[in-house]
Short mmCIF file of C-alpha atoms in Angstrom, two decimals:
data_model
loop_
_atom_site.label_atom_id
_atom_site.label_comp_id
_atom_site.label_asym_id
_atom_site.label_seq_id
_atom_site.Cartn_x
_atom_site.Cartn_y
_atom_site.Cartn_z
CA UNK A 8 9.96 -9.36 1.26
CA UNK A 9 10.12 -10.42 4.67
CA UNK A 10 7.93 -11.70 7.44
CA UNK A 11 8.51 -9.64 10.07
CA UNK A 12 7.31 -6.04 9.95
CA UNK A 13 10.62 -3.96 8.44
CA UNK A 14 12.31 -1.49 10.43
CA UNK A 15 11.33 1.59 8.21
CA UNK A 16 13.70 3.91 9.75
CA UNK A 17 16.77 1.67 8.84
CA UNK A 18 15.27 1.44 5.09
CA UNK A 19 14.96 5.13 4.84
CA UNK A 20 18.48 5.94 6.24
CA UNK A 21 19.56 3.86 3.23
CA UNK A 22 17.12 4.60 0.61
CA UNK A 23 18.21 8.57 1.15
CA UNK A 24 21.79 7.73 -0.58
CA UNK A 25 20.02 6.17 -3.69
CA UNK A 26 19.19 7.68 -6.81
CA UNK A 27 15.55 7.21 -8.44
CA UNK A 28 15.45 4.59 -11.14
CA UNK A 29 12.61 6.04 -13.18
CA UNK A 30 11.81 9.80 -14.44
CA UNK A 31 8.62 11.78 -14.10
CA UNK A 32 9.03 11.64 -18.45
CA UNK A 33 7.62 8.13 -17.88
CA UNK A 34 4.26 9.52 -17.23
CA UNK A 35 4.12 10.99 -20.76
CA UNK A 36 6.04 8.47 -22.79
CA UNK A 37 5.94 4.96 -20.60
CA UNK A 38 8.78 2.45 -21.26
CA UNK A 39 7.81 -0.64 -22.98
CA UNK A 40 6.25 -3.40 -21.02
CA UNK A 41 4.76 -0.79 -18.54
CA UNK A 42 1.71 -0.92 -17.09
CA UNK A 43 0.00 2.40 -17.02
CA UNK A 44 -2.63 3.50 -14.41
CA UNK A 45 -5.02 6.59 -14.28
CA UNK A 46 -7.71 6.56 -11.89
CA UNK A 47 -9.49 9.42 -10.40
CA UNK A 48 -12.29 10.16 -7.81
CA UNK A 49 -14.52 13.12 -7.38
CA UNK A 50 -14.21 14.69 -3.73
CA UNK A 51 -16.84 16.11 -1.55
CA UNK A 52 -18.60 18.94 -3.00
CA UNK A 53 -17.67 22.34 -1.14
CA UNK A 54 -14.26 20.59 -0.41
CA UNK A 55 -11.15 23.18 0.09
CA UNK A 56 -8.29 22.42 -2.24
CA UNK A 57 -5.96 23.82 0.17
CA UNK A 58 -7.17 21.43 2.77
CA UNK A 59 -7.28 18.70 0.90
CA UNK A 60 -3.82 19.37 -0.55
CA UNK A 61 -2.21 20.13 3.05
CA UNK A 62 -3.63 16.49 3.75
CA UNK A 63 -2.01 14.95 0.64
CA UNK A 64 1.48 16.93 1.40
CA UNK A 65 1.01 15.31 4.76
CA UNK A 66 1.13 11.82 3.72
CA UNK A 67 -2.41 11.63 5.12
CA UNK A 68 -3.85 10.09 2.02
CA UNK A 69 -1.10 7.39 1.76
CA UNK A 70 -1.53 6.23 5.56
CA UNK A 71 -5.54 6.25 4.98
CA UNK A 72 -4.98 3.63 2.43
CA UNK A 73 -3.60 1.61 4.78
CA UNK A 74 0.49 1.89 4.15
CA UNK A 75 2.95 2.26 7.04
CA UNK A 76 5.23 4.84 5.88
CA UNK A 77 8.81 6.39 7.08
CA UNK A 78 8.99 9.64 5.13
CA UNK A 79 11.87 12.25 5.70
CA UNK A 80 9.50 15.19 5.97
CA UNK A 81 6.17 16.43 4.40
CA UNK A 82 6.04 15.97 0.74
CA UNK A 83 8.54 18.32 -0.86
CA UNK A 84 11.03 18.24 -3.60
CA UNK A 85 13.62 15.73 -2.89
CA UNK A 86 11.74 14.04 0.23
CA UNK A 87 12.48 10.32 -0.07
CA UNK A 88 9.45 8.16 1.79
CA UNK A 89 9.39 4.46 2.28
CA UNK A 90 6.20 2.70 2.35
CA UNK A 91 5.48 -1.03 3.66
CA UNK A 92 2.45 -3.27 2.62
CA UNK A 93 1.63 -6.58 4.24
CA UNK A 94 0.40 -9.08 1.66
CA UNK A 95 -0.47 -11.56 3.38
CA UNK A 96 2.02 -13.02 5.77
CA UNK A 97 4.74 -10.99 3.76
CA UNK A 98 5.73 -7.22 4.27
CA UNK A 99 6.91 -5.37 1.37
CA UNK A 100 9.05 -2.14 1.62
CA UNK A 101 8.59 0.48 -1.29
CA UNK A 102 11.04 3.29 -1.44
CA UNK A 103 10.54 6.60 -3.50
CA UNK A 104 11.64 9.94 -3.91
CA UNK A 105 9.51 13.11 -4.81
CA UNK A 106 10.68 14.24 -8.30
CA UNK A 107 8.11 16.91 -8.73
CA UNK A 108 5.73 19.23 -6.85
CA UNK A 109 2.87 21.18 -8.02
CA UNK A 110 1.03 23.88 -5.83
CA UNK A 111 -1.51 26.51 -7.78
CA UNK A 112 -4.74 27.44 -7.48
CA UNK A 113 -6.26 24.79 -9.75
CA UNK A 114 -4.18 21.68 -8.86
CA UNK A 115 -1.70 20.50 -6.06
CA UNK A 116 0.28 17.29 -5.91
CA UNK A 117 3.58 15.66 -6.41
CA UNK A 118 5.26 12.57 -8.32
CA UNK A 119 7.48 10.52 -6.92
CA UNK A 120 9.77 7.81 -8.37
CA UNK A 121 10.69 4.55 -7.43
CA UNK A 122 14.14 4.19 -5.79
CA UNK A 123 16.50 0.51 -5.38
CA UNK A 124 14.68 -2.31 -4.13
CA UNK A 125 11.02 -0.95 -4.86
CA UNK A 126 9.18 -3.82 -5.89
CA UNK A 127 8.43 -1.95 -9.35
CA UNK A 128 10.22 0.80 -11.39
CA UNK A 129 8.38 3.52 -11.94
CA UNK A 130 6.73 6.90 -11.28
CA UNK A 131 3.25 7.80 -9.55
CA UNK A 132 1.65 11.08 -9.83
CA UNK A 133 -1.23 12.48 -6.89
CA UNK A 134 -3.15 15.30 -7.90
CA UNK A 135 -5.95 17.44 -6.47
CA UNK A 136 -7.52 19.33 -9.46
CA UNK A 137 -10.38 21.84 -10.10
CA UNK A 138 -13.00 19.65 -12.29
CA UNK A 139 -15.72 22.23 -13.20
CA UNK A 140 -17.65 23.19 -9.99
CA UNK A 141 -15.96 20.09 -7.83
CA UNK A 142 -12.73 18.80 -6.75
CA UNK A 143 -11.10 15.60 -8.18
CA UNK A 144 -8.17 13.44 -6.88
CA UNK A 145 -6.33 12.09 -9.70
CA UNK A 146 -3.73 9.22 -9.65
CA UNK A 147 -1.42 8.18 -12.71
CA UNK A 148 1.27 6.19 -12.63
CA UNK A 149 3.74 4.30 -15.01
CA UNK A 150 5.77 1.00 -13.93
CA UNK A 151 7.21 -2.03 -14.53
CA UNK A 152 7.48 -5.14 -12.24
CA UNK A 153 10.95 -5.22 -10.77
CA UNK A 154 10.48 -7.67 -8.28
CA UNK A 155 10.80 -11.68 -9.67
CA UNK A 156 7.69 -12.64 -7.80
CA UNK A 157 5.82 -9.87 -9.69
CA UNK A 158 7.60 -10.78 -13.30
CA UNK A 159 6.49 -14.33 -12.79
CA UNK A 160 2.70 -13.82 -11.51
CA UNK A 161 1.89 -10.35 -12.64
CA UNK A 162 -1.84 -10.69 -11.97
CA UNK A 163 -0.99 -10.78 -8.12
CA UNK A 164 1.21 -8.01 -8.74
CA UNK A 165 -1.39 -5.97 -10.44
CA UNK A 166 -3.91 -7.10 -7.54
CA UNK A 167 -1.69 -5.38 -4.85
CA UNK A 168 -1.31 -2.38 -6.81
CA UNK A 169 -5.01 -1.91 -7.52
CA UNK A 170 -5.73 -2.27 -3.68
CA UNK A 171 -3.43 0.12 -3.01
CA UNK A 172 -4.90 2.67 -5.53
CA UNK A 173 -8.46 1.85 -4.61
CA UNK A 174 -7.20 2.68 -1.06
CA UNK A 175 -5.48 5.97 -1.97
CA UNK A 176 -8.65 7.05 -3.72
CA UNK A 177 -10.99 5.92 -0.56
CA UNK A 178 -8.62 7.98 1.67
CA UNK A 179 -8.82 11.23 -0.43
CA UNK A 180 -12.27 11.20 -0.70
CA UNK A 181 -12.83 10.62 3.21
CA UNK A 182 -10.62 13.38 3.64
CA UNK A 183 -12.38 15.76 1.42
CA UNK A 184 -15.58 14.99 3.83
CA UNK A 185 -13.50 15.76 6.80
CA UNK A 186 -13.23 12.33 8.42
CA UNK A 187 -10.56 10.11 9.07
CA UNK A 188 -9.58 8.05 6.47
CA UNK A 189 -11.07 4.73 6.96
CA UNK A 190 -13.72 5.65 8.83
CA UNK A 191 -16.32 5.80 5.87
#
């Protein structure tokens, strides 16, 4: 947490050298005291799974959600990304590592796990899926509060997480319409 915009390149440089503090198994069996979140949104009828997945793998959904990000590359197994979010006058950084990637004819997406110095400890999955005649974008997360402020005031931490999640969903919906995120 800091008052000035963080130097994401520097945070990324440190983050690539550390290991995740959670694993993909948390989605199936969340540890005690975890907050589990699962949200989905229908995408534009006629949206392309390939095009939407390409945008997701290029971090467009994260940028469209209003996050400032510094990835070590496009989404691939082992890629590290540092995200920054501003909450009032404060900036928080959230380093993560991609721990699972799926790219098939009916589903594409990835899961990342938090790294040390992330406000939460957990995993989050982002998927574009065929659902009947259309596509849906789904987020599934399991996390515990790691930052002292989140542990003291969990409702505030939940509001920030919910705001970012709503941003992901809106960005995915906008991308499926062929518009730039945030230009609804």
